[in-house]
mmCIF file of the C-alpha atoms, coordinates in Angstrom:
data_MODEL
# 
_entry.id   MODEL 
# 
loop_
_atom_site.group_PDB 
_atom_site.id 
_atom_site.type_symbol 
_atom_site.label_atom_id 
_atom_site.label_alt_id 
_atom_site.label_comp_id 
_atom_site.label_asym_id 
_atom_site.label_entity_id 
_atom_site.label_seq_id 
_atom_site.pdbx_PDB_ins_code 
_atom_site.Cartn_x 
_atom_site.Cartn_y 
_atom_site.Cartn_z 
_atom_site.occupancy 
_atom_site.B_iso_or_equiv 
_atom_site.pdbx_formal_charge 
_atom_site.auth_seq_id 
_atom_site.auth_comp_id 
_atom_site.auth_asym_id 
_atom_site.auth_atom_id 
_atom_site.pdbx_PDB_model_num 
ATOM 1   C CA . UNK A 1 1   ? -82.421 -26.941 -33.772 1.00 0.00 ? 1   UNK A CA 1 
ATOM 2   C CA . UNK A 1 2   ? -81.194 -30.469 -34.559 1.00 0.00 ? 2   UNK A CA 1 
ATOM 3   C CA . UNK A 1 3   ? -78.760 -32.018 -32.089 1.00 0.00 ? 3   UNK A CA 1 
ATOM 4   C CA . UNK A 1 4   ? -76.295 -34.571 -33.320 1.00 0.00 ? 4   UNK A CA 1 
ATOM 5   C CA . UNK A 1 5   ? -76.266 -37.696 -31.204 1.00 0.00 ? 5   UNK A CA 1 
ATOM 6   C CA . UNK A 1 6   ? -73.018 -39.056 -29.821 1.00 0.00 ? 6   UNK A CA 1 
ATOM 7   C CA . UNK A 1 7   ? -72.692 -42.825 -30.161 1.00 0.00 ? 7   UNK A CA 1 
ATOM 8   C CA . UNK A 1 8   ? -71.032 -43.069 -26.759 1.00 0.00 ? 8   UNK A CA 1 
ATOM 9   C CA . UNK A 1 9   ? -74.144 -41.729 -25.037 1.00 0.00 ? 9   UNK A CA 1 
ATOM 10  C CA . UNK A 1 10  ? -76.154 -44.689 -26.318 1.00 0.00 ? 10  UNK A CA 1 
ATOM 11  C CA . UNK A 1 11  ? -73.765 -47.312 -24.896 1.00 0.00 ? 11  UNK A CA 1 
ATOM 12  C CA . UNK A 1 12  ? -74.319 -48.996 -21.601 1.00 0.00 ? 12  UNK A CA 1 
ATOM 13  C CA . UNK A 1 13  ? -71.774 -48.427 -18.834 1.00 0.00 ? 13  UNK A CA 1 
ATOM 14  C CA . UNK A 1 14  ? -70.402 -51.943 -19.353 1.00 0.00 ? 14  UNK A CA 1 
ATOM 15  C CA . UNK A 1 15  ? -69.871 -51.417 -23.124 1.00 0.00 ? 15  UNK A CA 1 
ATOM 16  C CA . UNK A 1 16  ? -68.456 -47.936 -22.511 1.00 0.00 ? 16  UNK A CA 1 
ATOM 17  C CA . UNK A 1 17  ? -65.821 -49.403 -20.157 1.00 0.00 ? 17  UNK A CA 1 
ATOM 18  C CA . UNK A 1 18  ? -64.936 -52.004 -22.808 1.00 0.00 ? 18  UNK A CA 1 
ATOM 19  C CA . UNK A 1 19  ? -64.598 -49.266 -25.485 1.00 0.00 ? 19  UNK A CA 1 
ATOM 20  C CA . UNK A 1 20  ? -62.261 -47.252 -23.222 1.00 0.00 ? 20  UNK A CA 1 
ATOM 21  C CA . UNK A 1 21  ? -60.166 -50.360 -22.503 1.00 0.00 ? 21  UNK A CA 1 
ATOM 22  C CA . UNK A 1 22  ? -59.882 -51.134 -26.230 1.00 0.00 ? 22  UNK A CA 1 
ATOM 23  C CA . UNK A 1 23  ? -58.861 -47.520 -27.002 1.00 0.00 ? 23  UNK A CA 1 
ATOM 24  C CA . UNK A 1 24  ? -56.178 -47.668 -24.280 1.00 0.00 ? 24  UNK A CA 1 
ATOM 25  C CA . UNK A 1 25  ? -54.897 -50.956 -25.676 1.00 0.00 ? 25  UNK A CA 1 
ATOM 26  C CA . UNK A 1 26  ? -54.752 -49.478 -29.212 1.00 0.00 ? 26  UNK A CA 1 
ATOM 27  C CA . UNK A 1 27  ? -52.840 -46.427 -27.940 1.00 0.00 ? 27  UNK A CA 1 
ATOM 28  C CA . UNK A 1 28  ? -50.414 -48.671 -26.052 1.00 0.00 ? 28  UNK A CA 1 
ATOM 29  C CA . UNK A 1 29  ? -49.813 -50.818 -29.127 1.00 0.00 ? 29  UNK A CA 1 
ATOM 30  C CA . UNK A 1 30  ? -49.249 -47.688 -31.235 1.00 0.00 ? 30  UNK A CA 1 
ATOM 31  C CA . UNK A 1 31  ? -46.641 -46.415 -28.745 1.00 0.00 ? 31  UNK A CA 1 
ATOM 32  C CA . UNK A 1 32  ? -44.936 -49.814 -28.737 1.00 0.00 ? 32  UNK A CA 1 
ATOM 33  C CA . UNK A 1 33  ? -44.864 -49.898 -32.537 1.00 0.00 ? 33  UNK A CA 1 
ATOM 34  C CA . UNK A 1 34  ? -43.380 -46.387 -32.653 1.00 0.00 ? 34  UNK A CA 1 
ATOM 35  C CA . UNK A 1 35  ? -40.712 -47.371 -30.108 1.00 0.00 ? 35  UNK A CA 1 
ATOM 36  C CA . UNK A 1 36  ? -39.739 -50.422 -32.174 1.00 0.00 ? 36  UNK A CA 1 
ATOM 37  C CA . UNK A 1 37  ? -39.624 -48.543 -35.478 1.00 0.00 ? 37  UNK A CA 1 
ATOM 38  C CA . UNK A 1 38  ? -37.922 -45.499 -33.942 1.00 0.00 ? 38  UNK A CA 1 
ATOM 39  C CA . UNK A 1 39  ? -40.714 -43.049 -34.719 1.00 0.00 ? 39  UNK A CA 1 
ATOM 40  C CA . UNK A 1 40  ? -42.057 -40.540 -32.247 1.00 0.00 ? 40  UNK A CA 1 
ATOM 41  C CA . UNK A 1 41  ? -45.689 -40.808 -31.406 1.00 0.00 ? 41  UNK A CA 1 
ATOM 42  C CA . UNK A 1 42  ? -47.721 -38.180 -33.226 1.00 0.00 ? 42  UNK A CA 1 
ATOM 43  C CA . UNK A 1 43  ? -50.033 -36.166 -30.995 1.00 0.00 ? 43  UNK A CA 1 
ATOM 44  C CA . UNK A 1 44  ? -53.614 -37.263 -31.345 1.00 0.00 ? 44  UNK A CA 1 
ATOM 45  C CA . UNK A 1 45  ? -56.518 -34.840 -31.276 1.00 0.00 ? 45  UNK A CA 1 
ATOM 46  C CA . UNK A 1 46  ? -60.026 -36.126 -31.824 1.00 0.00 ? 46  UNK A CA 1 
ATOM 47  C CA . UNK A 1 47  ? -58.591 -39.315 -33.293 1.00 0.00 ? 47  UNK A CA 1 
ATOM 48  C CA . UNK A 1 48  ? -56.771 -37.478 -36.138 1.00 0.00 ? 48  UNK A CA 1 
ATOM 49  C CA . UNK A 1 49  ? -53.005 -37.994 -36.256 1.00 0.00 ? 49  UNK A CA 1 
ATOM 50  C CA . UNK A 1 50  ? -51.110 -34.711 -36.704 1.00 0.00 ? 50  UNK A CA 1 
ATOM 51  C CA . UNK A 1 51  ? -47.800 -34.075 -38.412 1.00 0.00 ? 51  UNK A CA 1 
ATOM 52  C CA . UNK A 1 52  ? -44.651 -34.062 -36.337 1.00 0.00 ? 52  UNK A CA 1 
ATOM 53  C CA . UNK A 1 53  ? -43.245 -30.629 -35.696 1.00 0.00 ? 53  UNK A CA 1 
ATOM 54  C CA . UNK A 1 54  ? -39.731 -30.121 -36.949 1.00 0.00 ? 54  UNK A CA 1 
ATOM 55  C CA . UNK A 1 55  ? -37.196 -28.842 -34.490 1.00 0.00 ? 55  UNK A CA 1 
ATOM 56  C CA . UNK A 1 56  ? -35.084 -25.859 -35.448 1.00 0.00 ? 56  UNK A CA 1 
ATOM 57  C CA . UNK A 1 57  ? -31.349 -25.911 -34.950 1.00 0.00 ? 57  UNK A CA 1 
ATOM 58  C CA . UNK A 1 58  ? -29.801 -23.603 -32.380 1.00 0.00 ? 58  UNK A CA 1 
ATOM 59  C CA . UNK A 1 59  ? -28.069 -21.651 -35.147 1.00 0.00 ? 59  UNK A CA 1 
ATOM 60  C CA . UNK A 1 60  ? -31.347 -21.080 -36.993 1.00 0.00 ? 60  UNK A CA 1 
ATOM 61  C CA . UNK A 1 61  ? -33.046 -19.911 -33.792 1.00 0.00 ? 61  UNK A CA 1 
ATOM 62  C CA . UNK A 1 62  ? -30.120 -17.539 -33.121 1.00 0.00 ? 62  UNK A CA 1 
ATOM 63  C CA . UNK A 1 63  ? -30.324 -16.052 -36.652 1.00 0.00 ? 63  UNK A CA 1 
ATOM 64  C CA . UNK A 1 64  ? -34.062 -15.486 -36.344 1.00 0.00 ? 64  UNK A CA 1 
ATOM 65  C CA . UNK A 1 65  ? -33.636 -13.962 -32.906 1.00 0.00 ? 65  UNK A CA 1 
ATOM 66  C CA . UNK A 1 66  ? -30.887 -11.615 -34.113 1.00 0.00 ? 66  UNK A CA 1 
ATOM 67  C CA . UNK A 1 67  ? -32.983 -10.515 -37.084 1.00 0.00 ? 67  UNK A CA 1 
ATOM 68  C CA . UNK A 1 68  ? -35.989 -9.854  -34.851 1.00 0.00 ? 68  UNK A CA 1 
ATOM 69  C CA . UNK A 1 69  ? -33.849 -7.838  -32.409 1.00 0.00 ? 69  UNK A CA 1 
ATOM 70  C CA . UNK A 1 70  ? -32.431 -5.788  -35.292 1.00 0.00 ? 70  UNK A CA 1 
ATOM 71  C CA . UNK A 1 71  ? -35.915 -5.038  -36.633 1.00 0.00 ? 71  UNK A CA 1 
ATOM 72  C CA . UNK A 1 72  ? -37.111 -4.062  -33.180 1.00 0.00 ? 72  UNK A CA 1 
ATOM 73  C CA . UNK A 1 73  ? -34.102 -1.806  -32.606 1.00 0.00 ? 73  UNK A CA 1 
ATOM 74  C CA . UNK A 1 74  ? -34.567 -0.182  -36.008 1.00 0.00 ? 74  UNK A CA 1 
ATOM 75  C CA . UNK A 1 75  ? -38.253 0.407   -35.338 1.00 0.00 ? 75  UNK A CA 1 
ATOM 76  C CA . UNK A 1 76  ? -37.668 1.903   -31.909 1.00 0.00 ? 76  UNK A CA 1 
ATOM 77  C CA . UNK A 1 77  ? -34.693 3.993   -33.042 1.00 0.00 ? 77  UNK A CA 1 
ATOM 78  C CA . UNK A 1 78  ? -32.151 2.301   -30.817 1.00 0.00 ? 78  UNK A CA 1 
ATOM 79  C CA . UNK A 1 79  ? -28.793 0.823   -31.715 1.00 0.00 ? 79  UNK A CA 1 
ATOM 80  C CA . UNK A 1 80  ? -28.666 -2.787  -32.789 1.00 0.00 ? 80  UNK A CA 1 
ATOM 81  C CA . UNK A 1 81  ? -28.127 -5.275  -30.026 1.00 0.00 ? 81  UNK A CA 1 
ATOM 82  C CA . UNK A 1 82  ? -27.370 -8.271  -32.205 1.00 0.00 ? 82  UNK A CA 1 
ATOM 83  C CA . UNK A 1 83  ? -24.117 -9.424  -33.717 1.00 0.00 ? 83  UNK A CA 1 
ATOM 84  C CA . UNK A 1 84  ? -25.130 -8.299  -37.208 1.00 0.00 ? 84  UNK A CA 1 
ATOM 85  C CA . UNK A 1 85  ? -22.911 -5.891  -39.122 1.00 0.00 ? 85  UNK A CA 1 
ATOM 86  C CA . UNK A 1 86  ? -23.537 -2.291  -38.079 1.00 0.00 ? 86  UNK A CA 1 
ATOM 87  C CA . UNK A 1 87  ? -24.999 0.155   -40.559 1.00 0.00 ? 87  UNK A CA 1 
ATOM 88  C CA . UNK A 1 88  ? -22.652 2.557   -42.336 1.00 0.00 ? 88  UNK A CA 1 
ATOM 89  C CA . UNK A 1 89  ? -22.362 5.857   -40.476 1.00 0.00 ? 89  UNK A CA 1 
ATOM 90  C CA . UNK A 1 90  ? -23.780 8.837   -42.321 1.00 0.00 ? 90  UNK A CA 1 
ATOM 91  C CA . UNK A 1 91  ? -21.777 11.925  -43.085 1.00 0.00 ? 91  UNK A CA 1 
ATOM 92  C CA . UNK A 1 92  ? -18.148 12.407  -44.046 1.00 0.00 ? 92  UNK A CA 1 
ATOM 93  C CA . UNK A 1 93  ? -15.461 9.824   -43.552 1.00 0.00 ? 93  UNK A CA 1 
ATOM 94  C CA . UNK A 1 94  ? -12.340 11.302  -41.992 1.00 0.00 ? 94  UNK A CA 1 
ATOM 95  C CA . UNK A 1 95  ? -10.006 9.217   -44.218 1.00 0.00 ? 95  UNK A CA 1 
ATOM 96  C CA . UNK A 1 96  ? -11.274 10.403  -47.601 1.00 0.00 ? 96  UNK A CA 1 
ATOM 97  C CA . UNK A 1 97  ? -13.508 13.500  -47.815 1.00 0.00 ? 97  UNK A CA 1 
ATOM 98  C CA . UNK A 1 98  ? -15.116 13.905  -51.196 1.00 0.00 ? 98  UNK A CA 1 
ATOM 99  C CA . UNK A 1 99  ? -13.927 17.477  -51.657 1.00 0.00 ? 99  UNK A CA 1 
ATOM 100 C CA . UNK A 1 100 ? -10.242 16.572  -51.380 1.00 0.00 ? 100 UNK A CA 1 
ATOM 101 C CA . UNK A 1 101 ? -10.638 13.582  -53.679 1.00 0.00 ? 101 UNK A CA 1 
ATOM 102 C CA . UNK A 1 102 ? -12.386 15.671  -56.346 1.00 0.00 ? 102 UNK A CA 1 
ATOM 103 C CA . UNK A 1 103 ? -9.841  18.504  -56.112 1.00 0.00 ? 103 UNK A CA 1 
ATOM 104 C CA . UNK A 1 104 ? -6.927  16.058  -56.420 1.00 0.00 ? 104 UNK A CA 1 
ATOM 105 C CA . UNK A 1 105 ? -8.543  14.349  -59.430 1.00 0.00 ? 105 UNK A CA 1 
ATOM 106 C CA . UNK A 1 106 ? -9.182  17.692  -61.138 1.00 0.00 ? 106 UNK A CA 1 
ATOM 107 C CA . UNK A 1 107 ? -5.574  18.807  -60.537 1.00 0.00 ? 107 UNK A CA 1 
ATOM 108 C CA . UNK A 1 108 ? -4.220  15.620  -62.151 1.00 0.00 ? 108 UNK A CA 1 
ATOM 109 C CA . UNK A 1 109 ? -6.642  15.975  -65.114 1.00 0.00 ? 109 UNK A CA 1 
ATOM 110 C CA . UNK A 1 110 ? -5.019  19.242  -66.213 1.00 0.00 ? 110 UNK A CA 1 
ATOM 111 C CA . UNK A 1 111 ? -6.534  22.212  -68.032 1.00 0.00 ? 111 UNK A CA 1 
ATOM 112 C CA . UNK A 1 112 ? -8.932  20.139  -70.142 1.00 0.00 ? 112 UNK A CA 1 
ATOM 113 C CA . UNK A 1 113 ? -10.649 18.904  -66.994 1.00 0.00 ? 113 UNK A CA 1 
ATOM 114 C CA . UNK A 1 114 ? -12.997 15.957  -66.592 1.00 0.00 ? 114 UNK A CA 1 
ATOM 115 C CA . UNK A 1 115 ? -16.644 15.308  -67.265 1.00 0.00 ? 115 UNK A CA 1 
ATOM 116 C CA . UNK A 1 116 ? -18.920 14.605  -64.323 1.00 0.00 ? 116 UNK A CA 1 
ATOM 117 C CA . UNK A 1 117 ? -19.443 11.091  -65.666 1.00 0.00 ? 117 UNK A CA 1 
ATOM 118 C CA . UNK A 1 118 ? -15.709 10.355  -65.813 1.00 0.00 ? 118 UNK A CA 1 
ATOM 119 C CA . UNK A 1 119 ? -15.199 11.851  -62.346 1.00 0.00 ? 119 UNK A CA 1 
ATOM 120 C CA . UNK A 1 120 ? -17.937 9.635   -60.912 1.00 0.00 ? 120 UNK A CA 1 
ATOM 121 C CA . UNK A 1 121 ? -16.389 6.541   -62.495 1.00 0.00 ? 121 UNK A CA 1 
ATOM 122 C CA . UNK A 1 122 ? -12.900 7.414   -61.192 1.00 0.00 ? 122 UNK A CA 1 
ATOM 123 C CA . UNK A 1 123 ? -14.086 8.066   -57.641 1.00 0.00 ? 123 UNK A CA 1 
ATOM 124 C CA . UNK A 1 124 ? -16.551 5.188   -57.525 1.00 0.00 ? 124 UNK A CA 1 
ATOM 125 C CA . UNK A 1 125 ? -19.472 7.486   -56.744 1.00 0.00 ? 125 UNK A CA 1 
ATOM 126 C CA . UNK A 1 126 ? -22.792 7.942   -58.469 1.00 0.00 ? 126 UNK A CA 1 
ATOM 127 C CA . UNK A 1 127 ? -23.206 10.427  -61.302 1.00 0.00 ? 127 UNK A CA 1 
ATOM 128 C CA . UNK A 1 128 ? -25.944 12.237  -59.366 1.00 0.00 ? 128 UNK A CA 1 
ATOM 129 C CA . UNK A 1 129 ? -23.781 12.568  -56.272 1.00 0.00 ? 129 UNK A CA 1 
ATOM 130 C CA . UNK A 1 130 ? -20.895 14.176  -58.183 1.00 0.00 ? 130 UNK A CA 1 
ATOM 131 C CA . UNK A 1 131 ? -23.217 16.358  -60.264 1.00 0.00 ? 131 UNK A CA 1 
ATOM 132 C CA . UNK A 1 132 ? -24.931 17.756  -57.170 1.00 0.00 ? 132 UNK A CA 1 
ATOM 133 C CA . UNK A 1 133 ? -21.551 18.310  -55.523 1.00 0.00 ? 133 UNK A CA 1 
ATOM 134 C CA . UNK A 1 134 ? -20.369 20.432  -58.481 1.00 0.00 ? 134 UNK A CA 1 
ATOM 135 C CA . UNK A 1 135 ? -23.580 22.480  -58.546 1.00 0.00 ? 135 UNK A CA 1 
ATOM 136 C CA . UNK A 1 136 ? -23.551 23.180  -54.798 1.00 0.00 ? 136 UNK A CA 1 
ATOM 137 C CA . UNK A 1 137 ? -20.248 22.800  -52.976 1.00 0.00 ? 137 UNK A CA 1 
ATOM 138 C CA . UNK A 1 138 ? -17.970 23.518  -55.953 1.00 0.00 ? 138 UNK A CA 1 
ATOM 139 C CA . UNK A 1 139 ? -19.526 26.975  -56.413 1.00 0.00 ? 139 UNK A CA 1 
ATOM 140 C CA . UNK A 1 140 ? -17.710 28.058  -53.254 1.00 0.00 ? 140 UNK A CA 1 
ATOM 141 C CA . UNK A 1 141 ? -14.296 27.005  -54.614 1.00 0.00 ? 141 UNK A CA 1 
ATOM 142 C CA . UNK A 1 142 ? -13.023 29.713  -56.971 1.00 0.00 ? 142 UNK A CA 1 
ATOM 143 C CA . UNK A 1 143 ? -10.357 27.480  -58.581 1.00 0.00 ? 143 UNK A CA 1 
ATOM 144 C CA . UNK A 1 144 ? -12.948 25.070  -60.019 1.00 0.00 ? 144 UNK A CA 1 
ATOM 145 C CA . UNK A 1 145 ? -14.098 26.345  -63.399 1.00 0.00 ? 145 UNK A CA 1 
ATOM 146 C CA . UNK A 1 146 ? -16.774 25.044  -65.721 1.00 0.00 ? 146 UNK A CA 1 
ATOM 147 C CA . UNK A 1 147 ? -15.001 24.417  -69.023 1.00 0.00 ? 147 UNK A CA 1 
ATOM 148 C CA . UNK A 1 148 ? -18.093 23.337  -70.945 1.00 0.00 ? 148 UNK A CA 1 
ATOM 149 C CA . UNK A 1 149 ? -21.443 21.788  -70.023 1.00 0.00 ? 149 UNK A CA 1 
ATOM 150 C CA . UNK A 1 150 ? -20.797 18.803  -67.737 1.00 0.00 ? 150 UNK A CA 1 
ATOM 151 C CA . UNK A 1 151 ? -16.992 19.337  -67.728 1.00 0.00 ? 151 UNK A CA 1 
ATOM 152 C CA . UNK A 1 152 ? -15.020 20.958  -64.932 1.00 0.00 ? 152 UNK A CA 1 
ATOM 153 C CA . UNK A 1 153 ? -11.314 21.807  -64.537 1.00 0.00 ? 153 UNK A CA 1 
ATOM 154 C CA . UNK A 1 154 ? -8.912  23.091  -61.887 1.00 0.00 ? 154 UNK A CA 1 
ATOM 155 C CA . UNK A 1 155 ? -7.729  26.580  -62.860 1.00 0.00 ? 155 UNK A CA 1 
ATOM 156 C CA . UNK A 1 156 ? -4.842  27.920  -60.795 1.00 0.00 ? 156 UNK A CA 1 
# 
């Protein structure tokens, strides 16, 4: 095994003290120069200057913290504790149930009825959502009749 020799181990105590004094003087001059020019002293490790770390603003730290809390809450199944917008509740909305909106639209369409595609566009819902509704829920409503493939009407 080959050991690398350290130059400082070969110096006499007198020369070692001089080397330490010179290094301290260099560090002091570097600090003085940084103070004059307005720079912060970069941390020194093994004689290699490192980059200055950038400081994050309080707002950026708050956003990151809120996002981390939201992820943690989502992962653990708890409610969000941050000030982020809450998720949309699942299920029916009391102000506008889909069934009543579809029935009202079919009544206004008349005997010719509407296609599923037109109904979806009018209600602002997806085609698949309306199509599934007609093939499941609408079967229990005797007034809704299938006029032709993909077209339904209100028959009363």
